[in-house]
GROMACS .gro file of C-alpha atoms in nm:
model
  294
    1MET     CA    1   0.000   0.000   0.000
    2SER     CA    2   0.145   0.337  -0.104
    3THR     CA    3   0.167   0.645   0.111
    4THR     CA    4   0.255   1.010   0.059
    5LEU     CA    5   0.559   1.195   0.185
    6ALA     CA    6   0.327   1.447   0.350
    7ASP     CA    7   0.162   1.166   0.548
    8LEU     CA    8   0.500   1.031   0.655
    9ASN     CA    9   0.609   1.375   0.771
   10SER     CA   10   0.298   1.422   0.986
   11CYS     CA   11   0.217   1.074   1.117
   12SER     CA   12   0.326   0.925   1.449
   13ARG     CA   13   0.669   0.774   1.483
   14ASP     CA   14   0.518   0.425   1.511
   15ASP     CA   15   0.314   0.471   1.194
   16PHE     CA   16   0.620   0.605   1.011
   17VAL     CA   17   0.823   0.299   1.110
   18ALA     CA   18   0.539   0.061   1.024
   19ALA     CA   19   0.505   0.213   0.677
   20LEU     CA   20   0.877   0.191   0.596
   21ALA     CA   21   0.983  -0.106   0.809
   22ASN     CA   22   1.056  -0.334   0.515
   23VAL     CA   23   1.210  -0.089   0.273
   24PHE     CA   24   1.529  -0.244   0.406
   25GLU     CA   25   1.448  -0.614   0.446
   26HIS     CA   26   1.336  -0.706   0.801
   27SER     CA   27   1.525  -0.403   0.937
   28PRO     CA   28   1.285  -0.150   1.096
   29TRP     CA   29   1.574   0.006   1.291
   30ILE     CA   30   1.663   0.201   0.976
   31ALA     CA   31   1.316   0.357   0.957
   32GLU     CA   32   1.332   0.426   1.333
   33GLN     CA   33   1.649   0.631   1.289
   34ALA     CA   34   1.514   0.811   0.983
   35ALA     CA   35   1.197   0.908   1.170
   36MET     CA   36   1.405   1.136   1.391
   37LYS     CA   37   1.516   1.340   1.086
   38ARG     CA   38   1.167   1.455   0.983
   39PRO     CA   39   1.034   1.653   0.809
   40PHE     CA   40   1.170   1.554   0.469
   41SER     CA   41   1.165   1.792   0.175
   42GLY     CA   42   1.148   1.516  -0.082
   43LEU     CA   43   1.189   1.147  -0.150
   44ASN     CA   44   1.562   1.187  -0.215
   45HIS     CA   45   1.598   1.358   0.123
   46LEU     CA   46   1.418   1.066   0.291
   47PHE     CA   47   1.627   0.803   0.115
   48THR     CA   48   1.948   0.988   0.203
   49ALA     CA   49   1.849   0.975   0.569
   50MET     CA   50   1.774   0.602   0.554
   51LYS     CA   51   2.097   0.532   0.368
   52ALA     CA   52   2.294   0.738   0.622
   53ALA     CA   53   2.154   0.520   0.901
   54VAL     CA   54   2.294   0.216   0.721
   55ASP     CA   55   2.629   0.379   0.648
   56ARG     CA   56   2.694   0.471   1.011
   57ALA     CA   57   2.578   0.135   1.150
   58PRO     CA   58   2.840  -0.089   1.313
   59PRO     CA   59   2.965  -0.404   1.136
   60GLU     CA   60   2.738  -0.634   1.336
   61LEU     CA   61   2.429  -0.450   1.211
   62HIS     CA   62   2.560  -0.465   0.853
   63LEU     CA   63   2.596  -0.840   0.893
   64ALA     CA   64   2.245  -0.872   1.036
   65LEU     CA   65   2.106  -0.666   0.747
   66ILE     CA   66   2.276  -0.891   0.494
   67LYS     CA   67   2.156  -1.207   0.667
   68ALA     CA   68   1.798  -1.077   0.670
   69HIS     CA   69   1.779  -1.136   0.293
   70PRO     CA   70   1.674  -1.468   0.138
   71ASP     CA   71   1.872  -1.677  -0.108
   72LEU     CA   72   1.767  -1.632  -0.469
   73ALA     CA   73   1.550  -1.901  -0.630
   74ASP     CA   74   1.556  -2.115  -0.315
   75LYS     CA   75   1.260  -2.353  -0.326
   76THR     CA   76   1.264  -2.419   0.049
   77GLN     CA   77   1.261  -2.050   0.139
   78ARG     CA   78   0.988  -1.979  -0.114
   79ALA     CA   79   0.774  -2.256   0.030
   80ALA     CA   80   0.826  -2.119   0.381
   81GLY     CA   81   0.720  -1.774   0.262
   82LEU     CA   82   0.920  -1.471   0.153
   83THR     CA   83   0.832  -1.113   0.236
   84ALA     CA   84   0.587  -0.967  -0.014
   85GLU     CA   85   0.863  -0.739  -0.144
   86SER     CA   86   1.116  -1.019  -0.194
   87ASN     CA   87   0.853  -1.243  -0.353
   88ALA     CA   88   0.753  -0.973  -0.604
   89GLU     CA   89   1.116  -0.893  -0.683
   90GLN     CA   90   1.214  -1.253  -0.746
   91ASN     CA   91   0.900  -1.316  -0.951
   92SER     CA   92   0.970  -1.007  -1.163
   93VAL     CA   93   1.284  -1.165  -1.302
   94GLY     CA   94   1.126  -1.508  -1.340
   95LEU     CA   95   1.297  -1.680  -1.046
   96ASP     CA   96   0.969  -1.858  -0.973
   97ARG     CA   97   0.966  -2.010  -1.322
   98LEU     CA   98   1.318  -2.144  -1.369
   99SER     CA   99   1.406  -2.438  -1.589
  100ASP     CA  100   1.570  -2.740  -1.424
  101ALA     CA  101   1.906  -2.627  -1.561
  102GLU     CA  102   1.858  -2.279  -1.415
  103TYR     CA  103   1.755  -2.415  -1.074
  104GLU     CA  104   2.067  -2.632  -1.071
  105ALA     CA  105   2.285  -2.335  -1.166
  106PHE     CA  106   2.133  -2.114  -0.894
  107GLU     CA  107   2.165  -2.389  -0.634
  108ARG     CA  108   2.530  -2.440  -0.726
  109VAL     CA  109   2.627  -2.073  -0.700
  110ASN     CA  110   2.413  -2.013  -0.389
  111ASN     CA  111   2.588  -2.300  -0.214
  112ALA     CA  112   2.932  -2.188  -0.329
  113TYR     CA  113   2.868  -1.832  -0.212
  114ARG     CA  114   2.731  -1.934   0.128
  115SER     CA  115   3.015  -2.182   0.174
  116LYS     CA  116   3.273  -1.908   0.119
  117PHE     CA  117   3.108  -1.606   0.285
  118GLY     CA  118   2.854  -1.756   0.527
  119VAL     CA  119   2.579  -1.517   0.410
  120PRO     CA  120   2.329  -1.505   0.123
  121TYR     CA  121   2.432  -1.358  -0.210
  122ILE     CA  122   2.248  -1.028  -0.257
  123VAL     CA  123   2.178  -0.847  -0.580
  124CYS     CA  124   1.908  -0.604  -0.686
  125VAL     CA  125   1.723  -0.847  -0.911
  126ARG     CA  126   1.504  -0.582  -1.073
  127ARG     CA  127   1.818  -0.455  -1.247
  128HIS     CA  128   1.902  -0.798  -1.391
  129THR     CA  129   1.789  -1.089  -1.602
  130ARG     CA  130   1.842  -1.448  -1.489
  131ASP     CA  131   2.150  -1.481  -1.709
  132SER     CA  132   2.311  -1.165  -1.575
  133ILE     CA  133   2.246  -1.268  -1.214
  134LEU     CA  134   2.433  -1.593  -1.273
  135ARG     CA  135   2.720  -1.403  -1.437
  136ASP     CA  136   2.730  -1.160  -1.144
  137PHE     CA  137   2.748  -1.456  -0.903
  138GLU     CA  138   3.055  -1.587  -1.086
  139ARG     CA  139   3.224  -1.245  -1.096
  140ARG     CA  140   3.180  -1.190  -0.724
  141LEU     CA  141   3.277  -1.534  -0.593
  142PRO     CA  142   3.654  -1.460  -0.612
  143ASN     CA  143   3.614  -1.147  -0.394
  144ASP     CA  144   3.729  -1.130  -0.034
  145ALA     CA  145   3.481  -1.096   0.254
  146LYS     CA  146   3.535  -0.720   0.300
  147THR     CA  147   3.472  -0.649  -0.066
  148GLU     CA  148   3.158  -0.862  -0.065
  149THR     CA  149   3.022  -0.695   0.245
  150GLN     CA  150   3.059  -0.357   0.074
  151LYS     CA  151   2.904  -0.490  -0.245
  152SER     CA  152   2.611  -0.645  -0.057
  153ILE     CA  153   2.537  -0.318   0.125
  154GLU     CA  154   2.550  -0.136  -0.208
  155GLU     CA  155   2.300  -0.380  -0.362
  156ILE     CA  156   2.075  -0.355  -0.055
  157GLY     CA  157   2.070   0.021  -0.108
  158ARG     CA  158   1.956  -0.029  -0.467
  159ILE     CA  159   1.682  -0.269  -0.356
  160ALA     CA  160   1.566  -0.022  -0.091
  161ALA     CA  161   1.565   0.270  -0.337
  162LEU     CA  162   1.333   0.082  -0.572
  163ARG     CA  163   1.105  -0.020  -0.287
  164LEU     CA  164   1.087   0.333  -0.152
  165ASP     CA  165   1.023   0.482  -0.495
  166GLN     CA  166   0.729   0.246  -0.544
  167LEU     CA  167   0.594   0.294  -0.194
  168VAL     CA  168   0.601   0.671  -0.139
  169THR     CA  169   0.439   0.940  -0.353
  170ALA     CA  170   0.628   1.269  -0.356
  171ASP     CA  171   0.702   1.562  -0.584
  172ASP     CA  172   1.042   1.415  -0.669
  173ARG     CA  173   1.141   1.061  -0.765
  174LEU     CA  174   1.455   0.857  -0.707
  175GLN     CA  175   1.678   0.794  -1.008
  176VAL     CA  176   1.599   0.425  -1.033
  177ALA     CA  177   1.427   0.389  -1.372
  178GLY     CA  178   1.561   0.346  -1.723
  179ARG     CA  179   1.398   0.336  -2.064
  180LEU     CA  180   1.414   0.119  -2.376
  181SER     CA  181   1.255   0.260  -2.690
  182THR     CA  182   1.245   0.213  -3.066
  183HIS     CA  183   1.156   0.404  -3.381
  184VAL     CA  184   1.098   0.267  -3.732
  185LEU     CA  185   1.170   0.480  -4.038
  186ASP     CA  186   1.052   0.360  -4.380
  187THR     CA  187   1.342   0.488  -4.591
  188HIS     CA  188   1.173   0.352  -4.907
  189SER     CA  189   0.897   0.610  -4.877
  190GLY     CA  190   1.089   0.855  -4.660
  191LYS     CA  191   0.849   0.864  -4.366
  192PRO     CA  192   0.788   0.702  -4.027
  193ALA     CA  193   0.659   0.346  -4.051
  194ALA     CA  194   0.317   0.318  -3.885
  195GLY     CA  195   0.149  -0.012  -3.804
  196ILE     CA  196   0.454  -0.236  -3.771
  197ALA     CA  197   0.405  -0.513  -3.516
  198ILE     CA  198   0.696  -0.534  -3.271
  199GLU     CA  199   0.789  -0.802  -3.017
  200LEU     CA  200   1.056  -0.769  -2.748
  201VAL     CA  201   1.195  -1.093  -2.604
  202GLU     CA  202   1.437  -1.144  -2.315
  203LEU     CA  203   1.684  -1.415  -2.418
  204SER     CA  204   1.806  -1.688  -2.184
  205GLU     CA  205   2.098  -1.928  -2.207
  206LEU     CA  206   1.966  -2.201  -1.976
  207GLY     CA  207   1.590  -2.150  -1.974
  208ALA     CA  208   1.307  -2.038  -2.194
  209SER     CA  209   1.325  -1.694  -2.347
  210ARG     CA  210   1.026  -1.481  -2.251
  211VAL     CA  211   0.823  -1.212  -2.419
  212VAL     CA  212   0.863  -0.878  -2.243
  213THR     CA  213   0.611  -0.682  -2.452
  214ARG     CA  214   0.435  -0.657  -2.787
  215ALA     CA  215   0.340  -0.329  -2.952
  216VAL     CA  216   0.250  -0.164  -3.284
  217THR     CA  217   0.417   0.152  -3.414
  218ASN     CA  218   0.207   0.468  -3.425
  219SER     CA  219   0.193   0.743  -3.691
  220ASP     CA  220   0.535   0.865  -3.578
  221GLY     CA  221   0.690   0.520  -3.620
  222ARG     CA  222   0.727   0.488  -3.244
  223THR     CA  223   0.539   0.292  -2.979
  224ASP     CA  224   0.287   0.478  -2.762
  225GLN     CA  225   0.477   0.370  -2.451
  226PRO     CA  226   0.845   0.277  -2.409
  227LEU     CA  227   0.916  -0.092  -2.460
  228ILE     CA  228   1.044  -0.083  -2.102
  229GLY     CA  229   0.990   0.224  -1.887
  230GLY     CA  230   0.920   0.336  -1.533
  231ARG     CA  231   1.162   0.075  -1.397
  232PRO     CA  232   1.520  -0.039  -1.451
  233VAL     CA  233   1.591  -0.197  -1.790
  234PRO     CA  234   1.734  -0.534  -1.677
  235ILE     CA  235   2.093  -0.613  -1.773
  236GLY     CA  236   2.085  -0.890  -2.030
  237ARG     CA  237   2.039  -0.994  -2.392
  238TYR     CA  238   1.728  -0.915  -2.593
  239GLU     CA  239   1.574  -0.971  -2.935
  240LEU     CA  240   1.351  -0.705  -3.092
  241THR     CA  241   1.153  -0.835  -3.392
  242PHE     CA  242   0.983  -0.617  -3.654
  243ALA     CA  243   0.713  -0.756  -3.887
  244VAL     CA  244   0.815  -0.553  -4.192
  245GLY     CA  245   0.683  -0.795  -4.456
  246ASP     CA  246   0.323  -0.737  -4.350
  247TYR     CA  247   0.387  -0.364  -4.333
  248PHE     CA  248   0.514  -0.330  -4.692
  249ALA     CA  249   0.253  -0.572  -4.827
  250GLY     CA  250  -0.019  -0.364  -4.662
  251ARG     CA  251   0.110  -0.059  -4.848
  252GLN     CA  252   0.110  -0.245  -5.181
  253VAL     CA  253   0.484  -0.209  -5.227
  254PRO     CA  254   0.598  -0.456  -5.500
  255LEU     CA  255   0.765  -0.748  -5.323
  256SER     CA  256   0.915  -1.081  -5.420
  257ASP     CA  257   0.717  -1.393  -5.326
  258PRO     CA  258   0.804  -1.472  -5.054
  259PRO     CA  259   0.928  -1.126  -4.954
  260PHE     CA  260   1.303  -1.081  -4.918
  261LEU     CA  261   1.255  -0.929  -4.571
  262ASP     CA  262   0.967  -1.062  -4.363
  263ARG     CA  263   1.051  -1.041  -3.993
  264ILE     CA  264   1.367  -0.859  -3.890
  265PRO     CA  265   1.521  -0.968  -3.556
  266LEU     CA  266   1.767  -0.734  -3.385
  267ARG     CA  267   1.972  -0.883  -3.103
  268PHE     CA  268   2.132  -0.646  -2.855
  269SER     CA  269   2.241  -0.623  -2.493
  270VAL     CA  270   2.160  -0.387  -2.206
  271SER     CA  271   2.432  -0.291  -1.957
  272GLU     CA  272   2.296   0.029  -1.797
  273PRO     CA  273   1.964  -0.038  -1.619
  274GLU     CA  274   1.900   0.328  -1.537
  275GLY     CA  275   1.999   0.457  -1.881
  276HIS     CA  276   1.801   0.527  -2.197
  277LEU     CA  277   1.868   0.282  -2.478
  278HIS     CA  278   1.709   0.358  -2.816
  279VAL     CA  279   1.710   0.081  -3.081
  280PRO     CA  280   1.578   0.225  -3.410
  281LEU     CA  281   1.522   0.051  -3.743
  282LEU     CA  282   1.572   0.210  -4.084
  283VAL     CA  283   1.415  -0.021  -4.339
  284THR     CA  284   1.324  -0.075  -4.707
  285PRO     CA  285   1.180  -0.394  -4.861
  286TRP     CA  286   1.538  -0.501  -4.939
  287SER     CA  287   1.763  -0.358  -4.666
  288TYR     CA  288   1.776  -0.236  -4.310
  289ALA     CA  289   2.009  -0.065  -4.064
  290THR     CA  290   2.018   0.009  -3.695
  291TYR     CA  291   2.237   0.185  -3.440
  292ARG     CA  292   2.265   0.246  -3.068
  293GLY     CA  293   2.069   0.556  -2.984
  294SER     CA  294   1.998   0.727  -2.656
   0.00000   0.00000   0.00000
């Protein structure tokens, strides 16, 4: 349930803590310390106060904060019940729908990480795909304990920022969202291509690829809404497919039978979840081009 910053500024200390208790997983002490810094001028001011409480906490509280988080894709923990926030976050990246090979991979790296560090591996899953989480696991396993503690606290901050941004309505927003967009230009006729069906798919190495969204270009050759917007654009590999054969046939452009270009797939990767990635298509019945826009 969302709340407003004005309500948080004026409510009782207990209500403030209750509203924000799980912004940092199972750690209401952070909200308790932030409550003493009211009133807040904006959401960024509030998050800075909560983050400062974490930064000045002693090592034992950092360890407790890290241990409060669940393992990723752990069937036993999911059966026992995750917090609503953790459940939604893991589901958003498809960790509730893993293939057998993906479950085995997550179990292997979870066990290796816990065996070395004695704590759960923590990453802000809303910024990742399943493939990129597994790659991040492998990159971080060689780290020492001090480095991993710092990295875990950093990821916890990212998780908390996304939770807070979703939970509290204010005049300002936290910088937690990215955008993925496209634009199709019909260079045969020299105008934007309207009515092209588009499909965006998240690719996976070990499991099933999944459709992120489907859309149709408008009169400006763009989609009415970003392909991904209002949230991080997860790090990973994608395929964006354009149904150009139907488009040119519908405009009675002379085509071969079957058409030389029917469906054009563009494969690309995302590395900056909070950035703006623009993937345009310049197309004729016989050629196409693309580039990395922003």
